[in-house]
Amino acid sequence: MCGIVGYIGQVDAKEILLKGLEKLEYRGYDSAGIAVMNEAGVHVFKEVGRIANLRGAVDESVEATAGIGHTRWATHGVPNQSNAHPHQSASGRFTLVHNGVIENYHLLQQEYLQNVTMKSDTDTEVIVQLVEHFANEGLSTDEAFRKTLSLLHGSYALGLLDEQDAETIYVAKNKSPLLVGVGDTFNVIASDAMAMLQVTDQFVELHDEEVVIVKAASVSIEKLDGTKVERAPYTAQLDMSDIEKGTYPHYMLKEIDEQPGVIRKIVSAYTVEDELTIDADIKAALSEADRLYIIAAGTSYHAGLVGKQYFEKMAKIPVEVHIASEFGYNMPLLSEKPLFIFISQSGETADSRQVLVKVKELGYKALTITNVQGSTLSREADYTLLLHAGPEIAVASTKAYVAQVAVLAITAYVEGKSKGLDIDFDLKAELGVAANAIQTIIDKKEEIQQVADAVLATTRNAFFIGRGIDYCVSMEGALKLKEISYIQAEGFAGGELKHGTIALIEEGTPVFALASQKAMSLNVRGNMKEVVARGANPIIISMEGMEEADDSMVLPAVQELLTPLVTVIPLQLISYYAALYRDCDVDKPRNLAKSVTVE
Ligand code: M6R
């Protein structure tokens, strides 16, 4: 989604802004721009497409020590140059970047800006025109900015320049993420610390409805009502090497390869005195709950489906798993003592956040499982469990999924053990076995590439089937394939195909089947016979000890509940190679954003 950067200090801002935007590219965008400000005024450069295009458009001779930048993921108005940010007020005095959606922009336009000719189709332009409208009525910039903010309904992270004051960036946030980074002789703003790690690792979190005056030598935070806020910076626990590709051609491949290490890191992070453990207050919250409600989107939702199996089988707690964007507006009847679990790699997903806000209003407790410490969903929940996966840059989630499944397994296992339930395996040891199994699969990636090239090179669609926990992974496999290779792909419960979907099977249609569950392996193989009889091209992925002669891949055996950690790996690699074969932009698939900060 949209990303924001800003710099005010002693050196030329252009390169810092452009590098910052490059670090935000992973979030997904379709146009980008920067505005730099010096005593002569504000200079705006914007382009459709990649940051490389923007670089080409920037006038190198303009020197300025303050500026703001933006990557835009279109919501209101098509991706073109006039809709790209920064946007300027009618006179050009004010310049603004915005991440979020202003729901009442049209009403505000009708009420205050009838006489202003709009230059774009965006909701954002209304904000900057309103600031000028109120400044023209005699308010100071600070007052005009606050007055404007008080009228906005929706989500925003904002950076505003006033060409009459080259020493200030006006900043505000509501629902959309934004950080201030602090330095000795400069200060910066960024949607994500990664963007400004190039100049500082000291960041201050901003909360909703805060207004910040950022100057080279000071940062002043206030609430909208004028109350001063004191908040110390934290040190971002990120290393530049974590966010570089190194020798890998794509982040996605690097992140797939990191998965054995991620599992080992999680085991170590959740081990105390040689035993897996989670915080006592989280255990207490789980024990008190009569039902868990898992809320998530996309890949995190698929991890939640696996989590349901874990909590029900290991901790004996009933679980409902809900798509975040559906739950908030169609809330089911809740149990008497619900506990909400939000699963989100980014911790910023707006669909999940709107549910969390409602859940908190209702007075229920919430646990967030996320990869990003200090993210909105983490800050606003009662408890957090971290994924320890390291930054995930590729839009397609891989290592975060595996981390989510591992953390869910640990949480359910620890809770089950603390209740004295009979769990007949040692999860810590079994996670080690799973990490080794993943490594074995990764080491044979060339074989998986051959399968992908052979069956997915030209197909227009593909199906993934499984039963039980394999069905959960089938859905994830299908999502991975469609999002990066643009092949129409669907995941189905094996037994459900014959109730309609089998009509789509044609000569050569690839059907991937997961057969990792003893009790259901024969059934899923039976389902494969049904599709093969109708011309499908079958790819059966099984486990050692359950394999049959014609299986396409036989994965190392792991504890049966932990199979999602390993069966997903060939599906991730198959998607990667299919996208590569089809010349798709693997890390930045079209129309998608990494951090989905609008509902
Ligand atoms: O950051 P989140 O885990 O909340 O994101 C949820 C989905 O947007 C995300 O999992 C998405 O489906 C992935 N790009 C899929 O690979």
XYZ file of C-alpha atoms and ligand atoms in Angstrom:
615
model
C 0.000 0.000 0.000
C 1.011 3.632 -0.052
C 4.247 4.486 1.692
C 5.482 7.783 3.074
C 8.938 9.169 3.745
C 10.142 12.615 4.818
C 13.445 14.239 5.756
C 14.407 17.567 7.272
C 18.024 18.267 8.167
C 21.336 19.605 6.873
C 22.081 17.604 3.713
C 20.332 17.282 0.348
C 17.051 15.412 0.834
C 16.534 13.970 -2.668
C 18.678 10.856 -2.424
C 17.496 10.060 1.108
C 13.873 10.281 -0.032
C 14.447 8.188 -3.165
C 16.364 5.502 -1.266
C 13.626 5.509 1.357
C 10.973 4.999 -1.321
C 12.987 2.121 -2.789
C 12.881 0.441 0.621
C 9.087 0.849 0.604
C 8.685 -0.626 -2.892
C 7.892 -4.029 -1.382
C 4.635 -2.658 0.033
C 3.226 -2.421 -3.507
C 2.662 0.751 -5.541
C 1.886 2.000 -9.001
C 3.302 5.539 -8.975
C 5.700 7.558 -6.859
C 6.718 11.119 -6.177
C 8.796 13.444 -4.045
C 8.570 17.122 -3.129
C 11.632 18.977 -1.895
C 11.560 22.393 -0.287
C 14.161 25.163 -0.127
C 14.045 28.939 0.286
C 12.980 29.241 -3.365
C 9.891 27.095 -2.827
C 8.684 23.531 -3.278
C 9.655 21.356 -6.247
C 7.485 18.354 -7.051
C 8.528 15.349 -9.156
C 6.214 12.409 -9.793
C 5.972 9.500 -12.209
C 3.846 6.449 -12.917
C 5.547 3.071 -12.445
C 8.780 2.223 -10.703
C 10.982 4.462 -8.543
C 13.536 4.134 -11.353
C 11.164 6.232 -13.518
C 10.901 8.826 -10.761
C 14.687 8.966 -10.432
C 14.872 9.827 -14.101
C 12.392 12.677 -13.643
C 14.083 14.347 -10.657
C 16.008 17.529 -11.449
C 19.448 16.897 -9.928
C 20.273 20.595 -9.862
C 17.594 21.343 -7.242
C 19.158 21.278 -3.768
C 16.935 21.161 -0.726
C 17.336 19.982 2.853
C 13.673 19.138 3.457
C 11.204 17.001 1.576
C 8.509 14.358 1.522
C 8.009 11.310 -0.701
C 5.303 8.800 -1.493
C 4.604 5.507 -3.209
C 0.947 5.288 -4.272
C -1.246 2.204 -4.506
C -4.303 3.559 -6.279
C -7.633 3.645 -4.422
C -9.375 6.809 -5.682
C -8.475 7.503 -9.295
C -6.413 5.511 -11.767
C -2.638 5.287 -11.457
C -1.498 8.311 -13.488
C 0.750 11.281 -12.950
C -1.912 13.711 -11.782
C -3.237 11.258 -9.203
C 0.279 10.457 -7.943
C 1.386 12.161 -4.723
C 2.555 14.700 -3.570
C -0.538 16.820 -4.168
C -0.536 20.598 -4.024
C -3.082 23.216 -3.036
C -4.514 25.568 -5.653
C -1.861 28.248 -5.102
C 0.933 25.707 -4.698
C 1.664 26.899 -1.161
C 0.911 23.551 0.516
C 2.165 20.133 -0.581
C 0.943 16.847 0.891
C 1.513 13.087 0.898
C -1.158 10.780 2.301
C -1.539 7.092 3.082
C -5.107 5.957 3.843
C -8.629 6.661 2.684
C -10.758 9.725 3.485
C -14.329 8.464 3.518
C -16.054 11.876 3.568
C -13.857 13.598 0.994
C -16.733 14.202 -1.376
C -18.881 15.867 1.295
C -15.945 18.042 2.389
C -15.341 19.052 -1.194
C -18.985 20.071 -1.623
C -19.085 21.937 1.665
C -15.798 23.866 1.535
C -14.210 23.629 -1.888
C -16.967 24.399 -4.418
C -14.807 27.141 -5.936
C -11.609 25.130 -6.146
C -10.738 23.368 -9.394
C -9.429 19.935 -8.464
C -6.355 18.680 -10.301
C -6.760 14.977 -9.480
C -9.405 12.338 -8.774
C -8.013 11.550 -5.336
C -9.458 11.878 -1.852
C -6.041 13.219 -0.807
C -6.263 16.421 -2.776
C -9.239 17.487 -0.679
C -7.012 17.505 2.418
C -4.397 19.827 0.978
C -7.030 22.126 -0.533
C -8.783 22.307 2.841
C -5.565 23.342 4.582
C -5.197 26.176 2.097
C -8.875 27.085 2.429
C -8.520 27.533 6.191
C -5.136 29.281 5.874
C -6.811 31.744 3.465
C -9.392 32.416 6.174
C -6.549 33.624 8.415
C -5.562 30.520 10.373
C -1.881 29.694 10.924
C -0.648 26.564 9.139
C -0.740 24.640 12.396
C -4.329 25.751 13.032
C -5.417 25.115 9.444
C -3.884 21.636 9.557
C -5.626 20.785 12.840
C -8.939 22.214 11.669
C -8.670 20.043 8.543
C -7.820 16.949 10.579
C -10.844 17.503 12.793
C -13.091 17.212 9.710
C -11.606 14.041 8.238
C -13.353 10.675 8.560
C -11.195 7.732 7.651
C -7.585 6.702 7.793
C -4.545 8.826 7.201
C -0.826 9.192 7.644
C 0.124 12.662 6.402
C 3.206 14.728 5.679
C 2.600 18.388 4.791
C 4.967 21.108 3.559
C 4.245 24.858 3.657
C 6.471 26.739 1.250
C 6.325 29.755 3.560
C 8.114 27.745 6.268
C 11.030 25.725 4.894
C 11.934 24.465 8.374
C 8.913 22.336 9.210
C 7.160 19.147 8.142
C 3.632 18.879 9.568
C 2.704 15.295 10.316
C -0.429 13.498 11.530
C -1.718 9.969 11.784
C -4.978 8.103 12.248
C -5.251 4.329 11.642
C -2.483 4.290 8.991
C 1.049 3.535 10.205
C 3.678 6.280 10.571
C 6.918 6.628 12.529
C 9.240 9.537 13.255
C 12.944 8.719 13.040
C 15.322 10.877 15.050
C 18.921 11.891 14.353
C 21.436 14.392 15.784
C 21.040 17.027 13.104
C 17.943 15.841 11.279
C 14.612 14.092 11.715
C 12.684 11.864 9.351
C 9.256 10.292 8.912
C 8.463 6.881 7.423
C 5.643 4.385 7.089
C 8.129 1.671 7.954
C 11.434 1.897 9.835
C 13.109 0.025 6.963
C 12.835 3.117 4.783
C 14.964 5.252 7.063
C 17.387 2.710 8.531
C 19.801 4.284 6.052
C 20.084 7.297 8.398
C 18.874 6.212 11.847
C 17.780 3.262 13.942
C 16.010 5.462 16.524
C 12.250 5.700 15.982
C 9.294 7.160 17.829
C 5.906 5.469 17.432
C 3.006 7.747 16.614
C -0.488 7.020 17.853
C -3.831 7.810 16.287
C -5.015 11.397 16.331
C -1.584 12.803 17.056
C -0.138 15.838 15.315
C 3.612 16.214 15.049
C 5.743 19.224 14.182
C 9.000 17.908 12.772
C 11.986 20.243 12.418
C 15.680 19.452 11.880
C 16.413 19.904 15.579
C 13.140 18.965 17.263
C 10.069 16.731 17.200
C 6.971 17.919 19.027
C 4.046 15.535 19.426
C 0.592 16.650 20.529
C -2.833 15.106 20.595
C -5.451 16.727 18.383
C -6.808 18.538 21.457
C -3.378 20.133 22.071
C -2.205 17.928 24.973
C 1.591 17.450 24.825
C 2.848 13.872 24.388
C 6.299 12.716 25.570
C 7.437 9.457 24.014
C 10.991 8.106 24.013
C 12.472 6.609 20.853
C 13.089 2.874 20.546
C 15.904 1.163 18.675
C 14.695 -0.655 15.554
C 15.956 -4.244 15.806
C 16.693 -4.453 12.118
C 19.892 -4.964 10.275
C 20.418 -3.636 6.744
C 21.415 -7.203 5.734
C 17.953 -8.410 6.828
C 16.386 -6.214 4.220
C 18.825 -6.726 1.351
C 18.474 -9.497 -1.261
C 22.176 -10.356 -1.158
C 23.001 -12.763 -3.974
C 19.410 -13.958 -4.378
C 17.541 -13.035 -7.569
C 14.348 -12.425 -5.577
C 13.343 -11.788 -1.981
C 10.771 -14.574 -2.261
C 13.447 -17.198 -2.901
C 15.605 -15.814 -0.077
C 12.645 -15.935 2.279
C 11.740 -19.492 1.259
C 15.325 -20.522 1.973
C 15.250 -18.840 5.381
C 12.417 -21.031 6.662
C 14.397 -23.760 8.469
C 16.277 -21.023 10.335
C 13.020 -19.251 11.182
C 11.629 -22.369 12.842
C 14.830 -22.841 14.864
C 14.756 -19.185 15.923
C 11.130 -19.486 17.038
C 11.916 -22.600 19.076
C 14.770 -20.790 20.760
C 12.685 -17.626 21.391
C 9.909 -19.646 23.024
C 12.156 -21.927 25.089
C 12.846 -21.294 28.764
C 14.868 -23.822 30.773
C 14.691 -26.251 27.899
C 10.861 -26.199 27.771
C 8.608 -24.498 25.247
C 6.698 -21.728 26.981
C 4.538 -18.644 26.444
C 3.800 -15.749 28.828
C 1.745 -16.728 31.868
C -0.883 -14.050 31.175
C -1.461 -15.423 27.657
C -1.830 -18.916 29.095
C -4.324 -17.554 31.621
C -6.318 -15.793 28.895
C -6.450 -19.010 26.850
C -7.509 -21.048 29.880
C -10.323 -18.630 30.710
C -11.694 -18.597 27.158
C -14.597 -20.849 26.211
C -13.972 -20.218 22.487
C -11.225 -18.681 20.375
C -12.024 -16.412 17.444
C -9.148 -16.245 14.996
C -9.316 -13.190 12.738
C -7.011 -12.739 9.742
C -6.727 -12.179 5.997
C -5.085 -13.993 3.079
C -2.184 -16.230 3.977
C -2.573 -15.371 7.665
C -6.173 -16.630 7.458
C -4.870 -19.901 6.033
C -2.443 -20.167 8.957
C -5.433 -19.526 11.226
C -7.245 -22.529 9.728
C -4.265 -24.679 10.710
C -4.273 -23.014 14.129
C -7.877 -24.133 14.659
C -6.769 -27.754 14.288
C -3.981 -27.166 16.814
C -6.113 -25.511 19.477
C -8.909 -28.027 19.133
C -6.638 -31.098 19.060
C -3.902 -30.098 21.509
C -5.625 -27.640 23.893
C -9.239 -28.797 23.503
C -10.567 -25.264 22.983
C -13.233 -24.736 20.281
C -12.145 -22.295 17.591
C -13.807 -20.248 14.874
C -11.643 -18.782 12.112
C -12.967 -15.704 10.334
C -11.932 -13.569 7.396
C -11.309 -10.156 8.923
C -13.134 -8.111 6.285
C -16.295 -10.200 6.809
C -16.264 -10.482 10.580
C -16.421 -6.787 11.488
C -19.650 -6.176 9.609
C -21.275 -9.595 10.060
C -20.345 -10.489 13.603
C -21.587 -13.964 14.547
C -23.187 -14.748 17.884
C -20.268 -14.794 20.292
C -19.707 -17.259 23.100
C -19.758 -16.092 26.721
C -16.008 -15.878 27.206
C -14.375 -15.344 23.834
C -10.695 -14.653 23.283
C -9.767 -13.041 19.981
C -6.574 -13.975 18.180
C -5.404 -11.697 15.370
C -2.850 -13.194 12.999
C -1.022 -10.711 10.804
C 2.479 -10.672 9.380
C 2.535 -6.886 9.110
C 0.379 -6.095 12.121
C -1.103 -3.275 10.031
C -3.890 -4.926 8.023
C -6.823 -2.507 8.121
C -9.450 -5.257 7.789
C -8.138 -6.934 10.939
C -7.682 -3.671 12.740
C -11.308 -2.637 12.299
C -12.300 -5.905 14.011
C -9.828 -5.324 16.837
C -11.266 -1.853 17.464
C -14.806 -3.312 17.688
C -13.690 -6.192 19.887
C -11.997 -3.787 22.307
C -15.123 -1.614 22.376
C -17.065 -4.713 23.399
C -14.588 -5.248 26.240
C -13.035 -8.525 25.023
C -9.381 -9.504 25.297
C -7.233 -9.868 22.196
C -3.954 -11.548 21.366
C -2.012 -10.548 18.250
C 0.407 -12.907 16.538
C 2.607 -10.755 14.321
C 6.026 -10.381 12.790
C 6.291 -6.672 13.552
C 6.947 -5.531 17.066
C 5.229 -2.236 17.825
C 2.801 -2.604 14.893
C -0.737 -1.274 15.299
C -2.350 -4.675 15.920
C 0.321 -5.487 18.488
C 0.041 -2.157 20.320
C -3.731 -2.254 20.481
C -4.154 -5.869 21.588
C -3.761 -7.030 25.192
C -1.080 -9.576 24.352
C 1.407 -10.199 21.549
C 3.294 -13.244 20.333
C 6.066 -12.408 17.883
C 6.887 -14.496 14.823
C 10.649 -13.844 14.836
C 10.728 -14.411 11.062
C 12.769 -11.301 10.232
C 11.462 -8.763 7.708
C 9.388 -10.326 4.935
C 9.810 -8.184 1.842
C 8.300 -10.240 -1.008
C 4.584 -9.546 -1.337
C 3.907 -13.292 -1.347
C 4.074 -14.438 2.235
C 6.217 -17.546 2.792
C 8.345 -17.528 5.926
C 5.708 -15.590 7.851
C 3.172 -18.369 7.135
C 5.545 -21.045 8.391
C 6.322 -18.881 11.437
C 2.600 -18.364 12.118
C 1.960 -22.105 11.977
C 4.923 -22.807 14.277
C 3.888 -20.148 16.824
C 0.282 -21.382 16.771
C 1.525 -24.939 17.357
C 3.653 -23.816 20.307
C 0.807 -21.777 21.807
C -1.713 -24.629 21.576
C 0.828 -27.199 22.789
C 1.915 -25.142 25.810
C -1.729 -24.489 26.715
C -2.623 -28.178 26.318
C 0.337 -29.266 28.433
C -0.448 -26.702 31.136
C -3.987 -28.109 31.300
C -2.464 -31.551 31.809
C -3.844 -32.863 28.511
C -2.282 -35.917 26.959
C -0.133 -34.846 24.003
C 1.917 -37.814 22.937
C 4.836 -36.067 21.251
C 7.573 -33.589 22.121
C 6.806 -30.502 20.031
C 10.235 -28.971 20.481
C 11.923 -32.050 19.046
C 9.311 -32.378 16.281
C 9.784 -28.754 15.205
C 13.486 -29.553 14.838
C 12.573 -32.513 12.614
C 10.293 -30.250 10.562
C 13.060 -27.644 10.137
C 15.378 -30.362 8.813
C 12.655 -31.659 6.500
C 12.136 -28.177 5.055
C 15.876 -27.939 4.443
C 15.832 -31.261 2.583
C 13.030 -30.044 0.312
C 14.751 -26.705 -0.308
C 17.988 -28.500 -1.188
C 16.119 -30.262 -4.006
C 14.477 -27.188 -5.437
C 15.691 -27.965 -8.965
C 13.418 -31.033 -9.013
C 10.499 -28.856 -8.004
C 11.395 -26.368 -10.724
C 11.156 -29.187 -13.270
C 7.639 -30.041 -12.077
C 6.594 -26.382 -12.258
C 8.053 -25.893 -15.734
C 6.466 -29.119 -16.966
C 2.919 -28.605 -15.733
C 2.419 -24.861 -15.269
C 4.249 -23.275 -18.181
C 1.189 -22.653 -20.298
C -1.822 -23.754 -18.289
C -4.576 -21.218 -17.667
C -5.738 -22.772 -14.418
C -4.734 -25.217 -11.682
C -6.356 -26.891 -8.692
C -5.041 -27.881 -5.292
C -6.846 -30.475 -3.227
C -6.425 -32.000 0.197
C -8.442 -33.214 3.151
C -8.283 -32.091 6.755
C -5.155 -30.088 7.473
C -4.009 -30.717 3.873
C -7.077 -28.804 2.698
C -5.886 -25.738 4.661
C -2.506 -25.951 2.909
C -4.176 -26.486 -0.489
C -5.850 -23.109 -0.153
C -2.524 -21.513 0.675
C -0.874 -23.237 -2.304
C -3.571 -21.901 -4.626
C -3.275 -18.361 -3.235
C 0.494 -18.421 -3.682
C 0.218 -19.566 -7.296
C -2.463 -17.094 -8.337
C -0.936 -14.061 -6.682
C 2.488 -14.293 -8.282
C 1.984 -16.240 -11.538
C -1.554 -14.977 -12.351
C -2.658 -18.547 -13.090
C -6.277 -19.035 -12.040
C -5.884 -21.398 -9.093
C -8.252 -22.734 -6.432
C -7.837 -24.865 -3.337
C -10.572 -27.399 -2.568
C -11.488 -30.021 -0.066
C -10.841 -33.261 -1.976
C -14.346 -34.597 -1.420
C -15.987 -31.384 -2.570
C -14.669 -31.398 -6.146
C -17.352 -33.733 -7.422
C -20.043 -31.378 -6.135
C -19.412 -28.875 -8.911
C -15.789 -27.947 -9.478
C -14.960 -31.141 -11.338
C -16.820 -29.598 -14.290
C -13.783 -27.362 -14.780
C -11.366 -30.242 -15.278
C -10.218 -30.474 -18.892
C -7.557 -32.419 -20.726
C -4.250 -31.524 -19.050
C -5.586 -29.375 -16.182
C -2.972 -29.580 -13.415
C -4.390 -30.875 -10.130
C -2.042 -30.913 -7.148
C -3.017 -33.234 -4.298
C -1.569 -33.247 -0.806
C -1.619 -36.682 0.803
C 0.069 -36.272 4.178
C -2.699 -37.452 6.524
C -2.892 -41.213 7.113
C -6.615 -41.284 7.809
C -7.470 -39.412 4.614
C -4.676 -40.271 2.208
C -6.641 -42.999 0.416
C -9.677 -40.745 0.068
C -7.677 -37.972 -1.529
C -6.031 -40.472 -3.851
C -9.541 -41.602 -4.782
C -10.450 -37.995 -5.583
C -7.393 -37.819 -7.822
C -8.570 -40.882 -9.736
C -11.841 -39.054 -10.380
C -10.077 -36.055 -11.940
C -7.558 -38.169 -13.845
C -10.472 -40.034 -15.407
C -11.561 -36.642 -16.786
C -8.178 -35.752 -18.262
C -6.443 -33.952 -15.371
C -2.680 -33.863 -15.071
C -2.083 -35.195 -11.517
C 0.726 -34.092 -9.195
C 0.548 -36.014 -5.922
C 2.686 -34.792 -3.035
C 2.920 -37.378 -0.263
C 5.049 -38.240 2.758
C 7.633 -40.899 3.366
C 5.879 -43.984 4.697
C 2.679 -43.188 2.768
C 4.063 -42.888 -0.747
C 2.845 -44.761 -3.827
C 4.679 -45.481 -7.041
C 3.356 -42.607 -9.145
C 3.684 -39.827 -6.580
C 5.408 -36.767 -8.006
C 7.082 -35.764 -4.744
C 7.645 -37.657 -1.517
C 8.458 -35.340 1.383
C 10.424 -36.328 4.506
C 8.042 -37.557 7.205
C 7.189 -35.230 10.093
C 4.738 -35.360 12.996
C 1.305 -35.482 11.366
C 0.033 -32.222 12.879
C 3.126 -30.386 11.649
C 2.763 -31.369 7.988
C 1.596 -27.840 6.997
C 5.134 -26.650 7.748
C 6.550 -28.937 5.064
C 3.792 -29.527 2.510
C 3.610 -25.781 1.887
C 7.294 -25.614 0.848
C 6.977 -27.355 -2.564
C 3.840 -25.297 -3.224
C 5.744 -22.062 -2.514
C 8.571 -23.172 -4.803
C 6.192 -24.308 -7.532
C 4.565 -20.875 -7.494
C 7.935 -19.166 -7.539
C 9.146 -21.121 -10.556
C 5.829 -20.791 -12.404
C 6.028 -17.010 -11.968
C 9.642 -17.015 -13.096
C 8.830 -19.089 -16.184
C 6.050 -16.703 -17.098
C 8.301 -13.704 -16.606
C 6.180 -12.238 -13.823
C 7.453 -9.733 -11.284
C 7.889 -12.295 -8.495
C 8.430 -9.954 -5.556
C 6.009 -7.257 -6.616
C 3.008 -8.898 -8.296
C 0.606 -6.624 -10.109
C -2.191 -4.904 -8.179
C -1.003 -6.241 -4.826
C 0.412 -4.579 -1.749
C 2.406 -6.121 1.081
C 0.817 -4.157 3.846
C -2.889 -3.668 3.181
C -3.661 -0.561 5.173
C -7.054 0.274 3.646
C -10.313 -1.627 4.191
O 0.117 -8.634 7.039
P -1.013 -9.647 7.036
O -0.552 -11.000 7.399
O -2.171 -9.202 7.891
O -1.529 -9.659 5.546
C -2.660 -10.402 5.196
C -2.708 -10.662 3.705
O -2.783 -9.460 3.005
C -1.468 -11.429 3.228
O -1.309 -12.623 3.932
C -1.584 -11.739 1.727
O -2.614 -12.629 1.494
C -0.248 -12.281 1.218
N 0.304 -11.396 0.249
C -0.344 -13.588 0.569
O 0.907 -14.039 0.151
